Amino acid sequence: MAQSTPADGDPIGALHPHDAARRARSFGSIAAQYDRFRPGYPAALVADLRAAITAGAADPVAAPTLADIGAGTGLFAADLRAGGFEVTAVEPDHDMAEVARARGLAVEEAAFEDWDPAGRRFDAVAFGQSWHWVDQDTGPERLADLLVPDGVACLAWNEYSPAAALSARLAAVEADYGITVHRRHAELLAERDDSQRATAARALADAGFRTRVRWYDWDCTVTPADWLESLMTFSEYAVLADEVRAEVRARLRAELPAEPLELVAGTLAVFGRRPAA
Protein backbone atom coordinates (compact mmCIF):
# COMPACT_ATOMS: atom_id res chain seq x y z
CA MET A 1 0.00 0.00 0.00
CA ALA A 2 1.54 3.30 -1.05
CA GLN A 3 1.66 5.91 1.67
CA SER A 4 2.64 9.56 1.92
CA THR A 5 4.47 11.53 4.59
CA PRO A 6 2.93 11.53 8.06
CA ALA A 7 2.44 14.73 9.99
CA ASP A 8 4.49 13.44 12.87
CA GLY A 9 7.49 11.56 11.49
CA ASP A 10 9.42 10.17 8.54
CA PRO A 11 7.62 9.15 5.35
CA ILE A 12 5.40 6.18 6.10
CA GLY A 13 6.49 4.73 2.80
CA ALA A 14 9.97 4.36 4.32
CA LEU A 15 8.58 2.18 7.11
CA HIS A 16 7.74 -1.49 7.08
CA PRO A 17 3.94 -1.78 6.61
CA HIS A 18 3.66 -3.35 10.06
CA ASP A 19 5.36 -0.32 11.63
CA ALA A 20 3.12 2.10 9.74
CA ALA A 21 0.02 0.23 10.89
CA ARG A 22 1.31 0.12 14.48
CA ARG A 23 1.83 3.88 14.47
CA ALA A 24 -1.58 4.50 12.93
CA ARG A 25 -3.18 2.47 15.74
CA SER A 26 -1.16 4.08 18.54
CA PHE A 27 -3.45 7.00 19.36
CA GLY A 28 -6.29 5.33 21.26
CA SER A 29 -4.24 4.78 24.39
CA ILE A 30 -3.44 8.50 24.56
CA ALA A 31 -6.80 9.88 23.38
CA ALA A 32 -7.39 12.21 26.33
CA GLN A 33 -3.81 13.53 26.22
CA TYR A 34 -4.06 14.01 22.45
CA ASP A 35 -7.27 15.99 22.84
CA ARG A 36 -5.80 18.23 25.53
CA PHE A 37 -2.45 19.04 23.98
CA ARG A 38 -2.97 19.02 20.20
CA PRO A 39 -4.00 22.37 18.67
CA GLY A 40 -7.18 23.14 16.78
CA TYR A 41 -7.34 24.72 13.32
CA PRO A 42 -7.32 28.35 12.16
CA ALA A 43 -10.67 30.08 11.85
CA ALA A 44 -9.46 31.52 8.54
CA LEU A 45 -9.07 28.00 7.13
CA VAL A 46 -12.63 27.09 8.12
CA ALA A 47 -13.90 30.35 6.60
CA ASP A 48 -11.99 29.71 3.37
CA LEU A 49 -13.49 26.23 3.09
CA ARG A 50 -16.98 27.62 3.64
CA ALA A 51 -16.36 30.33 1.04
CA ALA A 52 -15.08 27.76 -1.48
CA ILE A 53 -18.27 25.75 -1.13
CA THR A 54 -20.44 28.83 -1.45
CA ALA A 55 -18.56 29.95 -4.55
CA GLY A 56 -19.06 26.60 -6.24
CA ALA A 57 -22.70 26.01 -5.35
CA ALA A 58 -25.56 27.04 -7.60
CA ASP A 59 -27.86 27.21 -4.56
CA PRO A 60 -25.78 27.47 -1.36
CA VAL A 61 -27.23 25.76 1.72
CA ALA A 62 -27.26 27.28 5.19
CA ALA A 63 -25.30 24.40 6.73
CA PRO A 64 -23.13 22.55 4.20
CA THR A 65 -22.68 18.85 4.89
CA LEU A 66 -19.15 17.70 5.66
CA ALA A 67 -17.46 14.40 6.42
CA ASP A 68 -14.37 14.68 8.64
CA ILE A 69 -12.28 11.58 7.92
CA GLY A 70 -9.86 10.33 10.56
CA ALA A 71 -11.51 12.77 12.94
CA GLY A 72 -9.59 11.63 16.00
CA THR A 73 -10.95 13.34 19.09
CA GLY A 74 -12.90 15.83 17.01
CA LEU A 75 -10.58 18.84 17.13
CA PHE A 76 -11.09 19.75 13.46
CA ALA A 77 -14.70 18.59 13.43
CA ALA A 78 -15.55 20.88 16.36
CA ASP A 79 -13.97 23.86 14.61
CA LEU A 80 -15.86 23.01 11.41
CA ARG A 81 -19.15 22.66 13.27
CA ALA A 82 -18.57 26.05 14.90
CA GLY A 83 -18.01 27.41 11.38
CA GLY A 84 -21.50 26.38 10.30
CA PHE A 85 -20.96 22.91 8.85
CA GLU A 86 -23.18 19.91 9.51
CA VAL A 87 -20.43 17.45 10.39
CA THR A 88 -20.27 13.66 10.25
CA ALA A 89 -17.05 12.46 11.90
CA VAL A 90 -15.45 9.18 10.78
CA GLU A 91 -12.81 7.66 13.07
CA PRO A 92 -11.48 4.08 13.28
CA ASP A 93 -10.29 4.13 16.90
CA HIS A 94 -13.01 3.61 19.51
CA ASP A 95 -11.25 5.55 22.30
CA MET A 96 -10.62 8.55 20.06
CA ALA A 97 -14.22 8.37 18.81
CA GLU A 98 -15.54 8.40 22.38
CA VAL A 99 -13.74 11.68 23.09
CA ALA A 100 -15.24 13.15 19.91
CA ARG A 101 -18.71 11.96 20.97
CA ALA A 102 -18.23 13.71 24.31
CA ARG A 103 -18.00 16.92 22.28
CA GLY A 104 -21.47 16.18 20.95
CA LEU A 105 -20.25 15.08 17.53
CA ALA A 106 -21.89 12.36 15.45
CA VAL A 107 -19.17 9.74 14.94
CA GLU A 108 -19.14 6.66 12.72
CA GLU A 109 -16.38 4.21 13.62
CA ALA A 110 -14.52 2.99 10.54
CA ALA A 111 -11.32 3.39 8.59
CA PHE A 112 -11.70 5.50 5.48
CA GLU A 113 -11.14 2.54 3.18
CA ASP A 114 -13.81 0.46 4.98
CA TRP A 115 -16.38 3.14 5.73
CA ASP A 116 -19.81 2.76 4.11
CA PRO A 117 -21.32 6.21 3.51
CA ALA A 118 -24.64 4.53 2.64
CA GLY A 119 -25.07 6.48 -0.57
CA ARG A 120 -24.41 9.87 0.99
CA ARG A 121 -22.48 12.58 -0.77
CA PHE A 122 -21.16 15.66 0.98
CA ASP A 123 -20.60 19.31 0.16
CA ALA A 124 -17.12 18.95 1.67
CA VAL A 125 -14.78 16.26 2.97
CA ALA A 126 -11.97 17.14 5.38
CA PHE A 127 -8.86 15.34 6.62
CA GLY A 128 -7.18 17.01 9.61
CA GLN A 129 -3.79 15.37 10.29
CA SER A 130 -5.09 12.19 8.67
CA TRP A 131 -4.64 12.14 4.89
CA HIS A 132 -1.14 10.66 5.29
CA TRP A 133 -2.68 7.49 6.78
CA VAL A 134 -4.88 6.95 3.70
CA ASP A 135 -4.09 4.43 0.96
CA GLN A 136 -2.69 6.83 -1.64
CA ASP A 137 -3.48 4.50 -4.54
CA THR A 138 -7.23 4.48 -3.93
CA GLY A 139 -7.79 7.49 -1.65
CA PRO A 140 -8.24 10.30 -4.21
CA GLU A 141 -10.87 8.43 -6.23
CA ARG A 142 -12.75 7.37 -3.11
CA LEU A 143 -12.65 10.97 -1.93
CA ALA A 144 -14.10 12.16 -5.23
CA ASP A 145 -16.95 9.67 -4.90
CA LEU A 146 -17.92 11.17 -1.53
CA LEU A 147 -18.34 14.70 -2.88
CA VAL A 148 -21.26 16.28 -4.66
CA PRO A 149 -20.38 17.87 -8.03
CA ASP A 150 -18.28 20.96 -7.29
CA GLY A 151 -17.82 19.73 -3.73
CA VAL A 152 -14.59 20.65 -1.95
CA ALA A 153 -11.94 18.54 -0.23
CA CYS A 154 -9.67 20.01 2.45
CA LEU A 155 -6.51 18.22 3.57
CA ALA A 156 -4.94 20.03 6.52
CA TRP A 157 -1.80 19.64 8.63
CA ASN A 158 -0.69 21.65 11.66
CA GLU A 159 3.07 22.16 11.92
CA TYR A 160 4.67 23.67 15.03
CA SER A 161 8.04 23.61 16.69
CA PRO A 162 10.28 25.70 18.98
CA ALA A 163 12.62 28.27 17.46
CA ALA A 164 15.43 26.92 15.31
CA ALA A 165 18.28 26.74 17.84
CA LEU A 166 16.25 24.93 20.50
CA SER A 167 14.54 22.72 17.92
CA ALA A 168 17.96 21.61 16.65
CA ARG A 169 19.07 20.62 20.17
CA LEU A 170 15.88 18.66 20.73
CA ALA A 171 16.22 17.00 17.32
CA ALA A 172 19.73 15.88 18.25
CA VAL A 173 18.37 14.13 21.34
CA GLU A 174 15.59 12.50 19.32
CA ALA A 175 18.06 11.26 16.71
CA ASP A 176 19.62 8.96 19.32
CA TYR A 177 16.29 7.12 19.44
CA GLY A 178 15.41 7.23 15.75
CA ILE A 179 12.75 9.90 16.36
CA THR A 180 12.29 12.69 13.82
CA VAL A 181 9.54 14.93 15.21
CA HIS A 182 11.56 18.14 15.68
CA ARG A 183 13.63 17.64 12.52
CA ARG A 184 10.58 17.03 10.34
CA HIS A 185 8.51 19.87 11.75
CA ALA A 186 11.40 22.31 11.36
CA GLU A 187 11.81 21.27 7.73
CA LEU A 188 8.10 21.56 7.00
CA LEU A 189 7.87 24.97 8.65
CA ALA A 190 10.80 26.17 6.56
CA GLU A 191 9.22 24.84 3.36
CA ARG A 192 5.69 26.03 4.18
CA ASP A 193 3.42 25.57 1.15
CA ASP A 194 6.26 24.03 -0.86
CA SER A 195 6.56 21.21 1.66
CA GLN A 196 6.01 17.53 1.12
CA ARG A 197 2.41 18.07 2.20
CA ALA A 198 1.86 19.84 -1.12
CA THR A 199 2.41 16.53 -2.87
CA ALA A 200 -1.15 15.82 -1.80
CA ALA A 201 -2.25 18.52 -4.23
CA ARG A 202 -0.64 16.63 -7.08
CA ALA A 203 -2.41 13.43 -6.03
CA LEU A 204 -5.76 15.22 -6.10
CA ALA A 205 -4.94 16.91 -9.40
CA ASP A 206 -4.15 13.53 -10.92
CA ALA A 207 -7.65 12.42 -9.87
CA GLY A 208 -9.24 15.39 -11.66
CA PHE A 209 -9.53 17.88 -8.80
CA ARG A 210 -8.83 21.59 -9.28
CA THR A 211 -6.43 22.34 -6.44
CA ARG A 212 -4.85 25.16 -4.50
CA VAL A 213 -2.56 25.21 -1.47
CA ARG A 214 -2.62 27.78 1.29
CA TRP A 215 -0.48 28.32 4.37
CA TYR A 216 -1.90 29.88 7.57
CA ASP A 217 0.48 31.32 10.17
CA TRP A 218 -0.60 31.30 13.80
CA ASP A 219 0.95 32.08 17.18
CA CYS A 220 1.40 29.61 20.00
CA THR A 221 3.09 29.89 23.41
CA VAL A 222 3.31 26.84 25.66
CA THR A 223 4.98 25.90 28.91
CA PRO A 224 7.89 23.46 28.69
CA ALA A 225 5.79 20.87 30.53
CA ASP A 226 2.94 21.22 28.05
CA TRP A 227 5.37 20.94 25.12
CA LEU A 228 6.63 17.63 26.47
CA GLU A 229 3.05 16.40 26.88
CA SER A 230 2.29 17.42 23.31
CA LEU A 231 5.33 15.55 22.01
CA MET A 232 4.15 12.35 23.67
CA THR A 233 1.01 12.42 21.48
CA PHE A 234 3.01 11.89 18.28
CA SER A 235 3.05 8.32 17.02
CA GLU A 236 6.85 8.04 17.13
CA TYR A 237 6.63 8.51 20.89
CA ALA A 238 3.40 6.61 21.43
CA VAL A 239 4.90 3.36 20.13
CA LEU A 240 8.00 3.48 22.36
CA ALA A 241 8.44 1.16 25.29
CA ASP A 242 7.58 2.96 28.53
CA GLU A 243 11.17 2.99 29.82
CA VAL A 244 12.54 4.37 26.55
CA ARG A 245 9.87 7.05 26.42
CA ALA A 246 10.71 8.08 29.98
CA GLU A 247 14.41 8.26 29.15
CA VAL A 248 14.06 10.42 26.05
CA ARG A 249 11.50 12.60 27.83
CA ALA A 250 13.95 13.29 30.66
CA ARG A 251 16.71 14.16 28.22
CA LEU A 252 14.42 16.53 26.31
CA ARG A 253 13.31 18.21 29.54
CA ALA A 254 16.95 18.90 30.39
CA GLU A 255 17.30 20.85 27.14
CA LEU A 256 14.19 22.99 27.67
CA PRO A 257 14.34 26.42 29.29
CA ALA A 258 12.31 27.34 32.34
CA GLU A 259 10.33 30.05 30.57
CA PRO A 260 7.40 29.48 28.15
CA LEU A 261 8.20 28.54 24.56
CA GLU A 262 7.07 30.67 21.65
CA LEU A 263 6.50 28.13 18.89
CA VAL A 264 6.88 28.71 15.18
CA ALA A 265 3.52 27.49 13.92
CA GLY A 266 1.34 27.23 10.87
CA THR A 267 -1.23 25.13 9.04
CA LEU A 268 -0.98 23.86 5.50
CA ALA A 269 -4.28 23.29 3.70
CA VAL A 270 -4.72 21.62 0.34
CA PHE A 271 -8.08 22.45 -1.21
CA GLY A 272 -9.46 20.42 -4.09
CA ARG A 273 -12.70 21.00 -5.98
CA ARG A 274 -14.40 17.99 -7.51
CA PRO A 275 -15.35 18.94 -11.06
CA ALA A 276 -18.99 18.70 -12.01
CA ALA A 277 -19.78 15.78 -14.29
Coordinates of N, CA, C and O in Angstrom, one line a residue, residues 6 20 31 42 73 86 89 91 109-110 115 119 135 140 159 171 177 185 202 217-218 223 228 236 243 254 261 264 270:
P6 N 3.8 11.2 6.9 CA 2.9 11.5 8.1 C 3.2 12.9 8.6 O 4.3 13.4 8.5
A20 N 4.1 1.0 10.1 CA 3.1 2.1 9.7 C 1.8 1.8 10.4 O 1.1 2.7 11.0
A31 N -5.7 9.0 23.9 CA -6.8 9.9 23.4 C -7.0 11.2 24.2 O -7.1 12.3 23.6
P42 N -7.0 26.9 12.3 CA -7.3 28.4 12.2 C -8.7 28.6 11.7 O -9.3 28.0 10.8
T73 N -10.1 12.9 18.0 CA -10.9 13.3 19.1 C -11.9 14.5 18.7 O -12.6 15.0 19.6
E86 N -22.5 21.1 8.9 CA -23.2 19.9 9.5 C -22.2 18.7 9.4 O -22.0 18.2 8.3
A89 N -18.4 12.8 11.6 CA -17.1 12.5 11.9 C -16.9 11.0 11.7 O -17.7 10.2 12.1
E91 N -14.0 7.9 12.3 CA -12.8 7.7 13.1 C -12.7 6.2 13.4 O -13.7 5.6 13.9
E109 N -17.7 4.9 13.4 CA -16.4 4.2 13.6 C -16.0 3.3 12.4 O -16.6 2.3 12.2
A110 N -15.0 3.8 11.7 CA -14.5 3.0 10.5 C -13.3 3.6 10.0 O -13.1 4.9 10.1
W115 N -15.2 2.4 5.3 CA -16.4 3.1 5.7 C -17.4 3.1 4.6 O -17.1 3.3 3.5
G119 N -24.5 5.7 0.5 CA -25.1 6.5 -0.6 C -25.0 8.0 -0.4 O -25.4 8.7 -1.3
D135 N -4.7 5.1 2.1 CA -4.1 4.4 1.0 C -4.1 5.4 -0.2 O -5.1 5.8 -0.7
P140 N -7.7 9.2 -3.5 CA -8.2 10.3 -4.2 C -9.5 10.0 -4.9 O -10.5 10.8 -4.9
E159 N 1.6 22.3 11.7 CA 3.1 22.2 11.9 C 3.5 23.2 13.0 O 3.2 24.4 12.9
A171 N 16.1 18.0 18.4 CA 16.2 17.0 17.3 C 17.4 16.1 17.5 O 17.4 14.9 17.2
Y177 N 17.3 8.1 19.3 CA 16.3 7.1 19.4 C 15.5 6.9 18.1 O 14.5 6.2 18.1
H185 N 9.3 18.7 11.6 CA 8.5 19.9 11.7 C 9.3 21.1 11.4 O 8.8 22.0 10.7
R202 N -0.9 17.3 -5.8 CA -0.6 16.6 -7.1 C -1.5 15.3 -7.2 O -2.0 15.0 -8.2
D217 N -0.4 31.1 9.0 CA 0.5 31.3 10.2 C -0.4 31.5 11.4 O -1.5 32.1 11.3
W218 N 0.1 31.0 12.5 CA -0.6 31.3 13.8 C 0.4 31.3 14.9 O 1.5 30.8 14.8
T223 N 4.0 26.2 27.9 CA 5.0 25.9 28.9 C 5.8 24.7 28.5 O 5.4 23.9 27.7
L228 N 6.3 19.1 26.3 CA 6.6 17.6 26.5 C 5.4 16.8 26.4 O 5.4 15.7 25.7
E236 N 5.5 8.5 16.9 CA 6.8 8.0 17.1 C 7.1 7.9 18.6 O 7.9 7.0 19.0
E243 N 9.9 2.6 29.2 CA 11.2 3.0 29.8 C 12.0 3.8 28.8 O 12.7 4.8 29.2
A254 N 15.7 18.3 30.0 CA 17.0 18.9 30.4 C 17.4 20.0 29.4 O 18.2 20.9 29.8
L261 N 7.7 28.6 25.9 CA 8.2 28.5 24.6 C 7.3 29.2 23.6 O 6.1 28.9 23.6
V264 N 7.1 28.3 16.6 CA 6.9 28.7 15.2 C 5.8 27.8 14.7 O 5.9 26.5 14.8
V270 N -4.6 21.9 1.8 CA -4.7 21.6 0.3 C -6.2 21.6 0.0 O -6.9 20.7 0.6

